[in-house]
Coordinates of C-alpha atoms in Angstrom, one line a residue:
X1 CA 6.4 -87.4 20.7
X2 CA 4.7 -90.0 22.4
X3 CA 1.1 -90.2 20.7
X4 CA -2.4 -89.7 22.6
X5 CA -4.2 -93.0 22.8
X6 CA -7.6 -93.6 21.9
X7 CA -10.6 -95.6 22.1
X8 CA -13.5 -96.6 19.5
X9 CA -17.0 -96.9 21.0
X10 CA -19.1 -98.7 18.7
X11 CA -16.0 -100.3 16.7
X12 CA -17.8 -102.6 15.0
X13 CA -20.5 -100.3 13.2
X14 CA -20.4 -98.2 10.0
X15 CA -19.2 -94.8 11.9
X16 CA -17.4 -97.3 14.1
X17 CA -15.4 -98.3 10.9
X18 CA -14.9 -94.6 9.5
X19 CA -13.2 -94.0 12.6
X20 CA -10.9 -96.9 12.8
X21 CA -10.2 -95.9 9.1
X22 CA -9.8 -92.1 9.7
X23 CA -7.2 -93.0 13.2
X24 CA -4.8 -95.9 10.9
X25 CA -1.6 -94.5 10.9
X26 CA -2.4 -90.8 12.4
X27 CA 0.4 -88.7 13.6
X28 CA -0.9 -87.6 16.7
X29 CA -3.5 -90.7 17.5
X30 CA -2.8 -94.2 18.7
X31 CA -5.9 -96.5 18.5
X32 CA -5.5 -98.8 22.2
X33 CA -8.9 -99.9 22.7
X34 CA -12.3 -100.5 20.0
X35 CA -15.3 -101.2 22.2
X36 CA -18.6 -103.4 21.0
X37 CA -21.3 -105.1 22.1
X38 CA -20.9 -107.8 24.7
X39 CA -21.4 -110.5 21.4
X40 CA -18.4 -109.0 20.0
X41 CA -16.3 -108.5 23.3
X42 CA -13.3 -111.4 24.1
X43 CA -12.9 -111.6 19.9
X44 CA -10.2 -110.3 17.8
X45 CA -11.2 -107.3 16.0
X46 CA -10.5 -108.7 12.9
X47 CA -13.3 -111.7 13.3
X48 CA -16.1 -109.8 14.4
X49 CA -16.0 -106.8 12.4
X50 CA -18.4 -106.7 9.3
X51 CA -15.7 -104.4 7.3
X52 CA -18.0 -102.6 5.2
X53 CA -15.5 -99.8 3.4
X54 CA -13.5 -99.8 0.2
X55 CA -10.4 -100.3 2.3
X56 CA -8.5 -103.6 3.8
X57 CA -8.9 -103.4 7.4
X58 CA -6.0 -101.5 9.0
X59 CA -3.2 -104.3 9.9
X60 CA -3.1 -102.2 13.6
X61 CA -6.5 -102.8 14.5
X62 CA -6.9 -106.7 13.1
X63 CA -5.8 -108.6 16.2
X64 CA -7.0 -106.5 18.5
X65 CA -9.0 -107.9 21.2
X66 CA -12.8 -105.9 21.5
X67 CA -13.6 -105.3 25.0
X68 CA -17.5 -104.5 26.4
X69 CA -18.2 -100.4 26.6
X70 CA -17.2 -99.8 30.0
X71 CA -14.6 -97.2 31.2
X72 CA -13.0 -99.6 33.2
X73 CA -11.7 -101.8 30.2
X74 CA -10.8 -98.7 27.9
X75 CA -7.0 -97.3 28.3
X76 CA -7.3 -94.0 26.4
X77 CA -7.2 -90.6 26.8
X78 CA -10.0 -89.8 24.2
X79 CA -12.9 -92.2 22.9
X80 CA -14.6 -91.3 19.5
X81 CA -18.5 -92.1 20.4
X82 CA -20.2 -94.1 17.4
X83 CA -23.1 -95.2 19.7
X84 CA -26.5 -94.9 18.7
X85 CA -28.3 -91.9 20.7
X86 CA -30.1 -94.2 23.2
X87 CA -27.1 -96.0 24.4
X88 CA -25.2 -93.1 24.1
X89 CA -27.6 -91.1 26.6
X90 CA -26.2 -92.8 29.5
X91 CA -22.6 -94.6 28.5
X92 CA -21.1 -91.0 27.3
X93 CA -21.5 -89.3 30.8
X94 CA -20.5 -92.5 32.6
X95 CA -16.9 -92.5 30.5
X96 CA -16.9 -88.8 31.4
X97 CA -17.4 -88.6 34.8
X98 CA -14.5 -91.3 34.8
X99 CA -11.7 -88.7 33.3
X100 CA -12.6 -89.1 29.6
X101 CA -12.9 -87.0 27.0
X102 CA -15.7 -88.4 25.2
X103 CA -16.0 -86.7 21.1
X104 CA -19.2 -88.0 20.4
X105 CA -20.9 -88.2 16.7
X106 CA -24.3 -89.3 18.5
X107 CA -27.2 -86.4 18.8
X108 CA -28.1 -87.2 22.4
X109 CA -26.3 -84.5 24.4
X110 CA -26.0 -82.1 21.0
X111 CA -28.4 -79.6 22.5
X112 CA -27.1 -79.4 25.9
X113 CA -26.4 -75.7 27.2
X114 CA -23.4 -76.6 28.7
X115 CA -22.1 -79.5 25.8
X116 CA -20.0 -77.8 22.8
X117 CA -21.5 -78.4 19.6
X118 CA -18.7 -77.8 17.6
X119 CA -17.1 -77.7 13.8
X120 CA -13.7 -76.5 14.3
X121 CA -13.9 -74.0 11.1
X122 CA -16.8 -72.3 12.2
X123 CA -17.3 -72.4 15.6
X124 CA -13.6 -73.1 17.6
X125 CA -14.4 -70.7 20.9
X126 CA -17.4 -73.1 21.6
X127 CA -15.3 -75.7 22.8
X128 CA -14.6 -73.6 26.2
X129 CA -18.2 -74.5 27.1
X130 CA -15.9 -77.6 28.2
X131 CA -14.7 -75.9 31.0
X132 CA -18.7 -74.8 31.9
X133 CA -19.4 -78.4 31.3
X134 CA -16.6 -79.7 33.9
X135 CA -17.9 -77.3 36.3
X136 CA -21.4 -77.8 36.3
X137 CA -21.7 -81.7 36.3
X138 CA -18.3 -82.2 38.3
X139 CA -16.6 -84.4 35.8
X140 CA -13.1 -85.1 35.3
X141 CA -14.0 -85.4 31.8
X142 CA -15.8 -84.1 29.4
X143 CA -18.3 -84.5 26.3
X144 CA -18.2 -82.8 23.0
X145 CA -20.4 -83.1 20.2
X146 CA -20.2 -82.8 16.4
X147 CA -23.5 -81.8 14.4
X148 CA -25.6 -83.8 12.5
X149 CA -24.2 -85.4 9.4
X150 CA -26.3 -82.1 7.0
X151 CA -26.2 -79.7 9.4
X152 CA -22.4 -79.6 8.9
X153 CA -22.2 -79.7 5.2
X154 CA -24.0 -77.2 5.3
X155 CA -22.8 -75.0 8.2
X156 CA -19.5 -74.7 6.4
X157 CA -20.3 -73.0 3.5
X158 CA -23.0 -70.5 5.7
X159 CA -20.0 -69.6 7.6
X160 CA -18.1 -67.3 4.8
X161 CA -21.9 -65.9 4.4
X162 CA -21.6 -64.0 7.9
X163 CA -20.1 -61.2 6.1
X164 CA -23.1 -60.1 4.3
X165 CA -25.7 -61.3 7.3
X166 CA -27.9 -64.4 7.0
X167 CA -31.3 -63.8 7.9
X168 CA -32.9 -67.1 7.0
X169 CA -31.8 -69.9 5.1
X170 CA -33.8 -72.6 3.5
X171 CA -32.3 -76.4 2.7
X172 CA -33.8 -79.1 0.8
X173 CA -31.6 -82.2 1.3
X174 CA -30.7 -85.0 -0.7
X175 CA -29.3 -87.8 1.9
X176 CA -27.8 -90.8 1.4
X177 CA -28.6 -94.4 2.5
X178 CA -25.7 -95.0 4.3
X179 CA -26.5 -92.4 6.7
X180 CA -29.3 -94.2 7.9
X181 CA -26.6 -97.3 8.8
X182 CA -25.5 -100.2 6.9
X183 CA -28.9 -101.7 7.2
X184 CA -31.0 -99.1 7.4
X185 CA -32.7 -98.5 4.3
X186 CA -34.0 -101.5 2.5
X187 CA -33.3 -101.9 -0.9
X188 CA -37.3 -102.3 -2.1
X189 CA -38.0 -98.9 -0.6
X190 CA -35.4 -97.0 -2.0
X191 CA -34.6 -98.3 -5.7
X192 CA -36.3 -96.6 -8.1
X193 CA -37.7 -94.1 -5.4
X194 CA -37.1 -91.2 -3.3
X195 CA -38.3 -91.0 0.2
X196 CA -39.4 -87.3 1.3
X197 CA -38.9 -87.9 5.2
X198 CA -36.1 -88.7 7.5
X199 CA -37.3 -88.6 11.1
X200 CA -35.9 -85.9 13.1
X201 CA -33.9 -84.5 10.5
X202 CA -35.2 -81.7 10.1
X203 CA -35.3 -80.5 13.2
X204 CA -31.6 -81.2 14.3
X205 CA -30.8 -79.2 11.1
X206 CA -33.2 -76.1 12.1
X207 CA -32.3 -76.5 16.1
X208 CA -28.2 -77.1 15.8
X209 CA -27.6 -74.3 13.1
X210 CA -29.2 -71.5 15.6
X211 CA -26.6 -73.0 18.2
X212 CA -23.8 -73.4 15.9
X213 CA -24.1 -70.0 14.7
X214 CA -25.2 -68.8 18.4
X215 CA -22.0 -66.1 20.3
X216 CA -20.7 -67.7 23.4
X217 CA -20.2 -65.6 26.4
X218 CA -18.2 -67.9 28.0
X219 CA -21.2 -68.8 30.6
X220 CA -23.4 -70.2 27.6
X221 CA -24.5 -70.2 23.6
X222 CA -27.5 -67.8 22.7
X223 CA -28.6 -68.9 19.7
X224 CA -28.1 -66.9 16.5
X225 CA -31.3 -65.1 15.3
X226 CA -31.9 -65.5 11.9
X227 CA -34.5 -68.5 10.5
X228 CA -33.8 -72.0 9.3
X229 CA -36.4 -73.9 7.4
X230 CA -35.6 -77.7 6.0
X231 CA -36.7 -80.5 4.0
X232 CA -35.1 -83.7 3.6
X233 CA -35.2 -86.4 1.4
X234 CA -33.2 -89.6 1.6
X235 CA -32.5 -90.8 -2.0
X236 CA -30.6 -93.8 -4.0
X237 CA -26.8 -92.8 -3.1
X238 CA -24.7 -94.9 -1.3
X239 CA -22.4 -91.8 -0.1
X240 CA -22.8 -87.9 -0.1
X241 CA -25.3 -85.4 0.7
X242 CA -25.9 -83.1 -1.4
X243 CA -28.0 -79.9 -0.7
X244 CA -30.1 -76.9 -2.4
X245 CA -29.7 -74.0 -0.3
X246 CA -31.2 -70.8 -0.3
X247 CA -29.9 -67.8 2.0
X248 CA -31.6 -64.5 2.3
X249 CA -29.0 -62.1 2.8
X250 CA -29.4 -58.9 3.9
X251 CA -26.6 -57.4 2.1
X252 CA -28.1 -59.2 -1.0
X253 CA -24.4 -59.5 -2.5
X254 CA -24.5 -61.1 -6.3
X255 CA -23.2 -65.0 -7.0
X256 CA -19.3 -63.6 -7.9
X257 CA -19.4 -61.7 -4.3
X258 CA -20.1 -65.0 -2.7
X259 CA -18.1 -67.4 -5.0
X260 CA -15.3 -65.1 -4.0
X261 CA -16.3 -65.3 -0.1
X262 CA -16.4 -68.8 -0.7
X263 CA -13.2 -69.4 -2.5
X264 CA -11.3 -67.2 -0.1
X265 CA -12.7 -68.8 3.1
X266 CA -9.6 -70.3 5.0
X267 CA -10.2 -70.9 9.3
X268 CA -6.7 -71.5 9.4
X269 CA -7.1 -74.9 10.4
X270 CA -4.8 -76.4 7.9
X271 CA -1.5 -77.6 10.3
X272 CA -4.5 -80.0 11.8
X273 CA -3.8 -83.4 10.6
X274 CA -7.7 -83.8 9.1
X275 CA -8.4 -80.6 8.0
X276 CA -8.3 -80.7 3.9
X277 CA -6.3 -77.9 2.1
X278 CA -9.3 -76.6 1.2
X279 CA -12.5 -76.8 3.3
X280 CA -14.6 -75.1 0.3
X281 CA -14.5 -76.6 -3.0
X282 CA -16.0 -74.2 -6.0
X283 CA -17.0 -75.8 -8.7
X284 CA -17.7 -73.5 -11.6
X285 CA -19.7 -76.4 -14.3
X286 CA -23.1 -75.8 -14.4
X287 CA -23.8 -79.9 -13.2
X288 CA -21.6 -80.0 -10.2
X289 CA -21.6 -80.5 -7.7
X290 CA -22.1 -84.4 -7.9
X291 CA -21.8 -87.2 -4.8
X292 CA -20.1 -89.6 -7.3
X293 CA -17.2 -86.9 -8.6
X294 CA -17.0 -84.9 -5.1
X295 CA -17.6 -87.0 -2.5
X296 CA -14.0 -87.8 -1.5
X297 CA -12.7 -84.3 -2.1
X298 CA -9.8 -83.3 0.5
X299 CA -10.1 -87.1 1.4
X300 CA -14.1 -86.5 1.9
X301 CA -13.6 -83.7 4.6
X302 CA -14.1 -81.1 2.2
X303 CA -17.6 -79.3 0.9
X304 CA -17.8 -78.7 -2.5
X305 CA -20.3 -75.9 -3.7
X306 CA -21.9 -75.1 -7.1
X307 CA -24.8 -73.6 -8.8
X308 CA -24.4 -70.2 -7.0
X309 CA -26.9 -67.7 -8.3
X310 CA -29.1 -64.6 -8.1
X311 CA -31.3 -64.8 -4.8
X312 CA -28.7 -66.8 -3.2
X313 CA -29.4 -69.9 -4.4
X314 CA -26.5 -72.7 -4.6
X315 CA -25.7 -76.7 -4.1
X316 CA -23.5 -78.0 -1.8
X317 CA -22.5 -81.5 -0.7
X318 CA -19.8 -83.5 1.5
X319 CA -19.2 -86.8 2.2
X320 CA -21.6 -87.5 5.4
X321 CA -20.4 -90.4 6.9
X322 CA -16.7 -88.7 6.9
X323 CA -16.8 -84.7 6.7
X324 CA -20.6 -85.4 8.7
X325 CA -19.6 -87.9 11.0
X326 CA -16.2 -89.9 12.0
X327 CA -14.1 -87.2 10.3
X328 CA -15.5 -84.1 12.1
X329 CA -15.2 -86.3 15.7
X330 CA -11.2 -86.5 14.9
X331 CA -11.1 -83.1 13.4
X332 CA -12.8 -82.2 16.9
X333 CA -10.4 -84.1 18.6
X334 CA -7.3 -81.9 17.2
X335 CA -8.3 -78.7 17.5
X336 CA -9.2 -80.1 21.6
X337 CA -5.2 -80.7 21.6
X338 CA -4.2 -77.4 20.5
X339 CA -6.4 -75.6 22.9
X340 CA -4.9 -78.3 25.6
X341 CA -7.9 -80.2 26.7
X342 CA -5.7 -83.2 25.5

């Protein structure tokens, strides 16, 4: 089977690298185009690339030659989007309107009616908003979204919480540096120090769960009515978000009913390439989990919970730049083939 090709916007950036890094060798993806800025463009991948991860750069990828982001240089069926949310506001719906299917890690369209904000285990039908989307703005192609970096760690555990119905949740998050970019947190500010705001975290946390969670009638998403409330914090941890959660229930089941919901959660997901063998890690000790030890669970797509007791009160924490960002876009991307949007 011949595979899908695809494009990297933003190449050169830290998502732009977890992408390159989650595509090398994939069994369904082909990487034939990584798009920069116009610096960049003309130059072999391997030159102007800043490689930032704990990996070699992929041998596929080194000589490749980076073109400027504009649909007419891309030859791809797919781009992943690693563009900051300003650039992205207008480059996205240019490559869609131009036939593209555009799975897009940047929050600028992530709110749209008609724009699926989507993580496969929890929220698959919301990708025929695609066919709403086509309709509406008269584009061969399409856009899709994944959440915000926390609002997906978190969204996967609340999702085996349905059962005994949420009616407000409260987050205190515990970010890391590198979701703020390679450069976005200097070191004087956050050594020795935690910093109690991340600007307009909060918010995409409060707003995207409600349309996460939200039924689709296959016109549009109404949002889902129970109450999110967040605080974040970005603290001295290169990778991982970790989060204290606390979900009012209304069937106010005890800590072994929702270990158990948690431990038995499976979206059936797992013939997708990305999708770890276990989306849901438990972790019983009383100090997990821990970014260090559980980042890189299930190759750092998997959440690993802990700390579950009365109230509901419990930690979780993923691996944001992969499970929150780059990872989710690919895992996107699968699930988009199996419906047939590929």
């Amino acid at each position: 089977m011949a595979k899908i090709k695809v494009g990297v916007l933003g190449a050169t950036g830290n998502v732009g690298q977890r992408f390159i890094q989650a595509l090398d060798n994939h069994p369904w993806f082909e990487i034939s185009a990584l798009a920069a800025s116009e610096r960049s463009a003309g130059k072999k991948y391997g030159e102007v690339a800043d490689w930032k991860l704990g990996t070699e750069i992929p041998e596929s990828v080194e000589d490749i030659e980076v073109v400027a982001i504009d649909p007419k240089n891309i030859d791809a069926d797919i781009v992943f989007s690693a563009l900051p949310a300003d650039l992205a506001m207008t480059i996205e719906p240019a490559f869609a309107k131009e036939g593209f299917v555009v799975a897009s890690n940047a929050a600028s369209f992530r709110m749209e009616e008609d724009i699926p904000l989507a993580i496969p285990e929890v929220n698959p039908d919301h990708l025929d908003l695609i066919d709403v989307q086509k309709k509406n703005r008269n584009w061969d192609g399409c856009i899709i979204t994944n959440p915000n970096c926390s609002t997906i760690v978190m969204a996967v555990t609340l999702k085996p919480l349905l059962e005994f119905g949420i009616e407000s949740i409260n987050v205190a998050t515990m970010q890391a540096i590198s979701g703020a970019g390679y450069n976005g947190v200097y070191a004087m500010s956050i050594y020795d120090n935690i910093v109690p705001y991340i600007g307009g975290e909060e918010e995409k946390i409060e707003t995207e769960t409600l349309k996460i969670f939200g039924d689709f009638d296959g016109a549009k998403v109404k949002n889902a009515p129970f109450k999110v409330s967040a605080s974040c914090n970005r603290v001295p941890v290169i990778d991982g978000h970790t989060e204290a959660i606390w979900a009012t229930l209304a069937k106010n089941p005890k800590p072994d009913a929702v270990r158990d919901a948690f431990l038995k959660f499976d979206p059936g997901l797992s013939h997708l390439p990305t999708e770890p063998k276990h989306p849901i890690i438990v972790r019983d000790e009383p100090d997990r989990p821990q970014p260090r030890l559980d980042r890189d669970m299930g190759k750092g797509m998997s959440v690993s919970v802990g700390r579950i007791r009365e109230g509901i009160r419990y930690v979780a924490l993923g691996h944001n730049t992969v499970r929150g960002a780059a990872g989710a876009s690919v895992l996107n991307a699968e699930l988009l083939k199996e419906k047939g949007y590929l």
